[in-house]
């Protein structure tokens, strides 16, 4: 039997959750539950807010056209989120939407666009990124919404690097035959316990030579290739996150 209830509608909400708490629904949420799913008052809905675990709630009619949810009982305790930051060069909208959703499914706790020498100029809609992250969490039983951070230039990222983290940056020019083995031996031995990881995937044009050199001067860094084929950036995101979670994350 699955550990999660995937048959009951599930929503992310902002208010605190506790037994008896009334959670008002905005227009979009009410429309989804009442008009799309055709739920009636008393129907169960699962709620989470990233702080108080997951709760079973009941749909309540709060006015002629207003609806709310009343929390009944906690179904899952809030689990601590992993510490996996995913930094990426911006993509066009449809591919970025896909990448954000998959990164959430694969356990990223922070999502941040990074601007490099070869980054194609794209308008970055952080609200859209967050909406995609929430949708992925709702659909996949995830309890925590990742932080959505403002874009950062690569040189600013390098200047602010925290050496206690493991930096994995994907580079098609890296001479790595076995990425799992590279990650297993690349970790700084002074770091104990779960490894806080920052994963960096650059633009499809790759990193400039001086960017690659600057990244390699940082402490606790692993330069990683993802096999013999050139991957699109959204594909590389899925592959890299799976490799990192296998070697240094919560898949172990």
mmCIF file of C-alpha atoms in Angstrom:
data_model
loop_
_atom_site.group_PDB
_atom_site.id
_atom_site.type_symbol
_atom_site.label_atom_id
_atom_site.label_comp_id
_atom_site.label_asym_id
_atom_site.label_seq_id
_atom_site.Cartn_x
_atom_site.Cartn_y
_atom_site.Cartn_z
ATOM 1 C CA UNK A 1 0.000 0.000 0.000
ATOM 2 C CA UNK A 2 1.239 3.503 -0.814
ATOM 3 C CA UNK A 3 2.450 5.625 2.078
ATOM 4 C CA UNK A 4 0.493 8.567 0.661
ATOM 5 C CA UNK A 5 -3.137 9.176 -0.193
ATOM 6 C CA UNK A 6 -3.070 10.171 -3.861
ATOM 7 C CA UNK A 7 -6.817 9.880 -4.365
ATOM 8 C CA UNK A 8 -7.881 12.757 -2.118
ATOM 9 C CA UNK A 9 -7.541 16.316 -3.391
ATOM 10 C CA UNK A 10 -4.526 18.077 -1.853
ATOM 11 C CA UNK A 11 -3.876 21.792 -1.400
ATOM 12 C CA UNK A 12 -1.057 23.990 -0.161
ATOM 13 C CA UNK A 13 -2.305 26.756 2.130
ATOM 14 C CA UNK A 14 -0.620 29.553 4.057
ATOM 15 C CA UNK A 15 -2.505 29.681 7.422
ATOM 16 C CA UNK A 16 -1.465 27.621 10.473
ATOM 17 C CA UNK A 17 -3.031 24.169 10.679
ATOM 18 C CA UNK A 18 -4.461 22.625 13.832
ATOM 19 C CA UNK A 19 -7.530 20.608 14.760
ATOM 20 C CA UNK A 20 -10.629 22.700 14.122
ATOM 21 C CA UNK A 21 -8.796 25.445 12.236
ATOM 22 C CA UNK A 22 -10.862 27.080 9.490
ATOM 23 C CA UNK A 23 -8.919 27.779 6.318
ATOM 24 C CA UNK A 24 -10.599 30.140 3.853
ATOM 25 C CA UNK A 25 -10.307 29.295 0.177
ATOM 26 C CA UNK A 26 -9.443 31.840 -2.474
ATOM 27 C CA UNK A 27 -11.445 31.965 -5.687
ATOM 28 C CA UNK A 28 -9.121 29.675 -7.653
ATOM 29 C CA UNK A 29 -8.976 27.056 -4.902
ATOM 30 C CA UNK A 30 -12.764 27.084 -4.447
ATOM 31 C CA UNK A 31 -13.302 26.819 -8.193
ATOM 32 C CA UNK A 32 -10.914 23.866 -8.415
ATOM 33 C CA UNK A 33 -12.548 21.940 -5.583
ATOM 34 C CA UNK A 34 -16.217 22.784 -6.255
ATOM 35 C CA UNK A 35 -16.463 23.265 -10.014
ATOM 36 C CA UNK A 36 -13.593 21.159 -11.390
ATOM 37 C CA UNK A 37 -13.548 18.267 -8.923
ATOM 38 C CA UNK A 38 -17.251 18.767 -8.042
ATOM 39 C CA UNK A 39 -16.706 18.190 -4.341
ATOM 40 C CA UNK A 40 -19.642 18.685 -1.975
ATOM 41 C CA UNK A 41 -19.601 20.071 1.595
ATOM 42 C CA UNK A 42 -18.136 17.434 3.909
ATOM 43 C CA UNK A 43 -15.809 16.033 1.237
ATOM 44 C CA UNK A 44 -12.260 15.317 2.454
ATOM 45 C CA UNK A 45 -9.308 17.427 1.306
ATOM 46 C CA UNK A 46 -5.668 17.126 2.386
ATOM 47 C CA UNK A 47 -3.896 20.320 3.455
ATOM 48 C CA UNK A 48 -0.273 21.239 4.094
ATOM 49 C CA UNK A 49 1.541 24.522 4.703
ATOM 50 C CA UNK A 50 5.175 23.445 4.944
ATOM 51 C CA UNK A 51 5.212 23.823 8.739
ATOM 52 C CA UNK A 52 2.484 21.806 10.431
ATOM 53 C CA UNK A 53 2.478 18.516 8.554
ATOM 54 C CA UNK A 54 -0.407 17.238 6.458
ATOM 55 C CA UNK A 55 -4.010 17.471 7.664
ATOM 56 C CA UNK A 56 -7.277 15.916 6.609
ATOM 57 C CA UNK A 57 -9.878 18.618 6.290
ATOM 58 C CA UNK A 58 -13.539 18.847 5.309
ATOM 59 C CA UNK A 59 -15.014 21.202 2.757
ATOM 60 C CA UNK A 60 -17.379 23.704 4.376
ATOM 61 C CA UNK A 61 -19.751 26.155 2.710
ATOM 62 C CA UNK A 62 -19.062 29.516 4.362
ATOM 63 C CA UNK A 63 -21.554 31.630 2.416
ATOM 64 C CA UNK A 64 -23.633 31.675 -0.745
ATOM 65 C CA UNK A 65 -20.570 31.305 -2.956
ATOM 66 C CA UNK A 66 -17.800 31.105 -0.353
ATOM 67 C CA UNK A 67 -16.101 27.940 0.836
ATOM 68 C CA UNK A 68 -13.575 27.031 3.498
ATOM 69 C CA UNK A 69 -11.829 23.943 4.828
ATOM 70 C CA UNK A 70 -11.996 22.789 8.436
ATOM 71 C CA UNK A 71 -8.921 20.840 9.608
ATOM 72 C CA UNK A 72 -9.921 17.596 11.311
ATOM 73 C CA UNK A 73 -6.842 15.497 12.032
ATOM 74 C CA UNK A 74 -3.164 15.345 11.157
ATOM 75 C CA UNK A 75 -2.336 12.540 8.749
ATOM 76 C CA UNK A 76 1.452 13.087 8.587
ATOM 77 C CA UNK A 77 3.945 14.876 10.770
ATOM 78 C CA UNK A 78 6.111 17.571 9.209
ATOM 79 C CA UNK A 79 9.325 15.935 8.042
ATOM 80 C CA UNK A 80 12.553 17.955 7.974
ATOM 81 C CA UNK A 81 13.356 19.117 4.462
ATOM 82 C CA UNK A 82 16.590 18.077 2.804
ATOM 83 C CA UNK A 83 19.345 20.584 2.107
ATOM 84 C CA UNK A 84 19.710 20.475 -1.668
ATOM 85 C CA UNK A 85 20.045 23.792 -3.485
ATOM 86 C CA UNK A 86 19.521 23.703 -7.232
ATOM 87 C CA UNK A 87 20.974 26.598 -9.239
ATOM 88 C CA UNK A 88 20.354 26.742 -12.961
ATOM 89 C CA UNK A 89 20.623 28.969 -16.003
ATOM 90 C CA UNK A 90 17.176 30.320 -16.985
ATOM 91 C CA UNK A 91 15.216 28.511 -19.686
ATOM 92 C CA UNK A 92 12.252 29.376 -21.878
ATOM 93 C CA UNK A 93 8.895 29.194 -20.118
ATOM 94 C CA UNK A 94 7.628 25.702 -20.990
ATOM 95 C CA UNK A 95 10.960 24.025 -20.334
ATOM 96 C CA UNK A 96 11.477 26.024 -17.133
ATOM 97 C CA UNK A 97 8.046 24.963 -15.870
ATOM 98 C CA UNK A 98 8.957 21.316 -16.471
ATOM 99 C CA UNK A 99 12.346 21.688 -14.818
ATOM 100 C CA UNK A 100 10.917 23.350 -11.695
ATOM 101 C CA UNK A 101 8.322 20.614 -11.286
ATOM 102 C CA UNK A 102 10.895 17.834 -11.636
ATOM 103 C CA UNK A 103 13.343 19.538 -9.280
ATOM 104 C CA UNK A 104 10.646 19.696 -6.604
ATOM 105 C CA UNK A 105 9.749 16.043 -7.141
ATOM 106 C CA UNK A 106 13.429 15.120 -6.771
ATOM 107 C CA UNK A 107 13.830 16.916 -3.457
ATOM 108 C CA UNK A 108 15.315 20.350 -4.175
ATOM 109 C CA UNK A 109 14.901 22.632 -1.150
ATOM 110 C CA UNK A 110 15.978 25.852 -2.886
ATOM 111 C CA UNK A 111 15.624 26.920 -6.513
ATOM 112 C CA UNK A 112 17.628 29.840 -7.870
ATOM 113 C CA UNK A 113 18.382 31.066 -11.396
ATOM 114 C CA UNK A 114 22.046 31.877 -12.013
ATOM 115 C CA UNK A 115 23.277 34.238 -14.718
ATOM 116 C CA UNK A 116 26.435 33.181 -16.558
ATOM 117 C CA UNK A 117 28.451 34.480 -19.526
ATOM 118 C CA UNK A 118 26.491 32.339 -21.989
ATOM 119 C CA UNK A 119 23.057 32.668 -20.378
ATOM 120 C CA UNK A 120 20.410 33.569 -22.934
ATOM 121 C CA UNK A 121 18.502 36.637 -21.711
ATOM 122 C CA UNK A 122 15.110 35.508 -20.446
ATOM 123 C CA UNK A 123 12.611 37.265 -18.218
ATOM 124 C CA UNK A 124 12.419 35.297 -14.973
ATOM 125 C CA UNK A 125 8.989 35.107 -13.384
ATOM 126 C CA UNK A 126 9.540 34.080 -9.765
ATOM 127 C CA UNK A 127 5.792 33.951 -9.062
ATOM 128 C CA UNK A 128 5.353 31.461 -11.897
ATOM 129 C CA UNK A 129 8.261 29.407 -10.546
ATOM 130 C CA UNK A 130 6.599 29.273 -7.119
ATOM 131 C CA UNK A 131 3.228 28.325 -8.619
ATOM 132 C CA UNK A 132 4.853 25.420 -10.460
ATOM 133 C CA UNK A 133 6.660 24.340 -7.289
ATOM 134 C CA UNK A 134 3.397 24.370 -5.318
ATOM 135 C CA UNK A 135 1.587 22.367 -7.995
ATOM 136 C CA UNK A 136 4.322 19.734 -8.024
ATOM 137 C CA UNK A 137 4.293 19.461 -4.225
ATOM 138 C CA UNK A 138 0.508 19.162 -4.147
ATOM 139 C CA UNK A 139 0.506 16.358 -6.711
ATOM 140 C CA UNK A 140 3.424 14.364 -5.310
ATOM 141 C CA UNK A 141 2.735 14.231 -1.574
ATOM 142 C CA UNK A 142 5.576 16.624 -0.720
ATOM 143 C CA UNK A 143 5.228 18.542 2.548
ATOM 144 C CA UNK A 144 7.609 21.467 1.979
ATOM 145 C CA UNK A 145 7.669 24.081 -0.768
ATOM 146 C CA UNK A 146 11.254 24.923 -1.775
ATOM 147 C CA UNK A 147 12.565 28.443 -1.395
ATOM 148 C CA UNK A 148 12.377 30.401 -4.644
ATOM 149 C CA UNK A 149 15.378 32.731 -4.704
ATOM 150 C CA UNK A 150 15.994 35.760 -6.909
ATOM 151 C CA UNK A 151 18.476 35.393 -9.782
ATOM 152 C CA UNK A 152 22.144 35.730 -8.912
ATOM 153 C CA UNK A 153 25.156 36.397 -11.114
ATOM 154 C CA UNK A 154 27.687 33.596 -11.140
ATOM 155 C CA UNK A 155 30.518 35.806 -9.895
ATOM 156 C CA UNK A 156 28.380 36.910 -6.919
ATOM 157 C CA UNK A 157 27.589 33.278 -6.170
ATOM 158 C CA UNK A 158 31.285 32.420 -6.213
ATOM 159 C CA UNK A 159 32.145 35.310 -3.895
ATOM 160 C CA UNK A 160 29.501 34.225 -1.415
ATOM 161 C CA UNK A 161 30.250 30.502 -1.497
ATOM 162 C CA UNK A 162 29.887 28.708 1.844
ATOM 163 C CA UNK A 163 32.699 26.106 2.021
ATOM 164 C CA UNK A 164 30.751 23.844 4.394
ATOM 165 C CA UNK A 165 28.521 22.868 1.475
ATOM 166 C CA UNK A 166 29.393 20.435 -1.311
ATOM 167 C CA UNK A 167 29.293 22.137 -4.703
ATOM 168 C CA UNK A 168 28.513 19.919 -7.670
ATOM 169 C CA UNK A 169 28.696 21.698 -10.991
ATOM 170 C CA UNK A 170 27.827 19.919 -14.189
ATOM 171 C CA UNK A 171 30.233 20.422 -17.068
ATOM 172 C CA UNK A 172 30.161 18.406 -20.272
ATOM 173 C CA UNK A 173 33.925 18.865 -20.578
ATOM 174 C CA UNK A 174 34.664 17.131 -17.265
ATOM 175 C CA UNK A 175 36.618 13.905 -17.589
ATOM 176 C CA UNK A 176 34.384 11.810 -15.349
ATOM 177 C CA UNK A 177 33.359 8.308 -16.380
ATOM 178 C CA UNK A 178 31.394 7.440 -13.252
ATOM 179 C CA UNK A 179 29.532 10.385 -11.649
ATOM 180 C CA UNK A 180 28.344 8.319 -8.679
ATOM 181 C CA UNK A 181 31.931 7.347 -7.843
ATOM 182 C CA UNK A 182 33.112 10.930 -8.318
ATOM 183 C CA UNK A 183 30.563 12.193 -5.820
ATOM 184 C CA UNK A 184 31.325 9.429 -3.360
ATOM 185 C CA UNK A 185 35.018 10.332 -3.164
ATOM 186 C CA UNK A 186 34.661 14.051 -3.773
ATOM 187 C CA UNK A 187 33.134 14.914 -0.451
ATOM 188 C CA UNK A 188 35.279 16.776 2.074
ATOM 189 C CA UNK A 189 36.011 14.354 4.942
ATOM 190 C CA UNK A 190 35.490 17.092 7.539
ATOM 191 C CA UNK A 191 31.771 17.195 6.692
ATOM 192 C CA UNK A 192 29.874 14.695 8.793
ATOM 193 C CA UNK A 193 26.227 13.693 8.714
ATOM 194 C CA UNK A 194 23.856 14.525 5.841
ATOM 195 C CA UNK A 195 25.674 16.439 3.136
ATOM 196 C CA UNK A 196 24.375 19.932 2.328
ATOM 197 C CA UNK A 197 24.667 20.088 -1.460
ATOM 198 C CA UNK A 198 24.484 22.870 -4.024
ATOM 199 C CA UNK A 199 23.980 21.615 -7.567
ATOM 200 C CA UNK A 200 24.807 24.009 -10.402
ATOM 201 C CA UNK A 201 23.762 23.409 -14.010
ATOM 202 C CA UNK A 202 24.878 26.016 -16.515
ATOM 203 C CA UNK A 203 23.437 27.208 -19.825
ATOM 204 C CA UNK A 204 23.285 25.074 -22.935
ATOM 205 C CA UNK A 205 26.308 26.942 -24.251
ATOM 206 C CA UNK A 206 28.284 25.682 -21.259
ATOM 207 C CA UNK A 207 30.431 27.628 -18.810
ATOM 208 C CA UNK A 208 33.017 30.090 -20.086
ATOM 209 C CA UNK A 209 36.624 29.082 -19.438
ATOM 210 C CA UNK A 210 37.166 31.700 -16.741
ATOM 211 C CA UNK A 211 33.903 30.687 -15.031
ATOM 212 C CA UNK A 212 34.992 27.058 -14.958
ATOM 213 C CA UNK A 213 38.393 28.051 -13.558
ATOM 214 C CA UNK A 214 36.806 30.222 -10.851
ATOM 215 C CA UNK A 215 34.453 27.439 -9.799
ATOM 216 C CA UNK A 216 37.332 24.983 -9.526
ATOM 217 C CA UNK A 217 39.137 27.259 -7.053
ATOM 218 C CA UNK A 218 36.308 26.882 -4.541
ATOM 219 C CA UNK A 219 36.695 24.445 -1.635
ATOM 220 C CA UNK A 220 34.665 21.241 -1.543
ATOM 221 C CA UNK A 221 33.750 21.144 -5.234
ATOM 222 C CA UNK A 222 33.090 18.294 -7.655
ATOM 223 C CA UNK A 223 33.071 18.912 -11.407
ATOM 224 C CA UNK A 224 30.768 16.395 -12.993
ATOM 225 C CA UNK A 225 29.897 15.162 -16.472
ATOM 226 C CA UNK A 226 26.598 13.398 -17.034
ATOM 227 C CA UNK A 227 27.572 10.616 -19.362
ATOM 228 C CA UNK A 228 28.764 10.509 -22.975
ATOM 229 C CA UNK A 229 25.863 12.465 -24.515
ATOM 230 C CA UNK A 230 25.116 16.189 -24.504
ATOM 231 C CA UNK A 231 21.886 16.783 -22.582
ATOM 232 C CA UNK A 232 19.408 19.613 -22.853
ATOM 233 C CA UNK A 233 19.359 21.729 -19.713
ATOM 234 C CA UNK A 234 15.985 20.442 -18.486
ATOM 235 C CA UNK A 235 17.098 16.845 -19.056
ATOM 236 C CA UNK A 236 20.402 17.548 -17.316
ATOM 237 C CA UNK A 237 18.475 18.824 -14.295
ATOM 238 C CA UNK A 238 16.650 15.515 -13.834
ATOM 239 C CA UNK A 239 19.790 13.441 -14.427
ATOM 240 C CA UNK A 240 21.977 15.534 -12.122
ATOM 241 C CA UNK A 241 19.446 15.673 -9.288
ATOM 242 C CA UNK A 242 18.989 11.898 -9.449
ATOM 243 C CA UNK A 243 22.753 11.342 -9.343
ATOM 244 C CA UNK A 244 23.221 13.723 -6.403
ATOM 245 C CA UNK A 245 20.349 12.232 -4.424
ATOM 246 C CA UNK A 246 21.752 8.738 -5.037
ATOM 247 C CA UNK A 247 25.312 9.539 -3.968
ATOM 248 C CA UNK A 248 24.900 12.286 -1.374
ATOM 249 C CA UNK A 249 21.215 12.870 -0.707
ATOM 250 C CA UNK A 250 18.116 11.229 0.728
ATOM 251 C CA UNK A 251 18.065 8.280 -1.675
ATOM 252 C CA UNK A 252 20.855 6.614 0.289
#
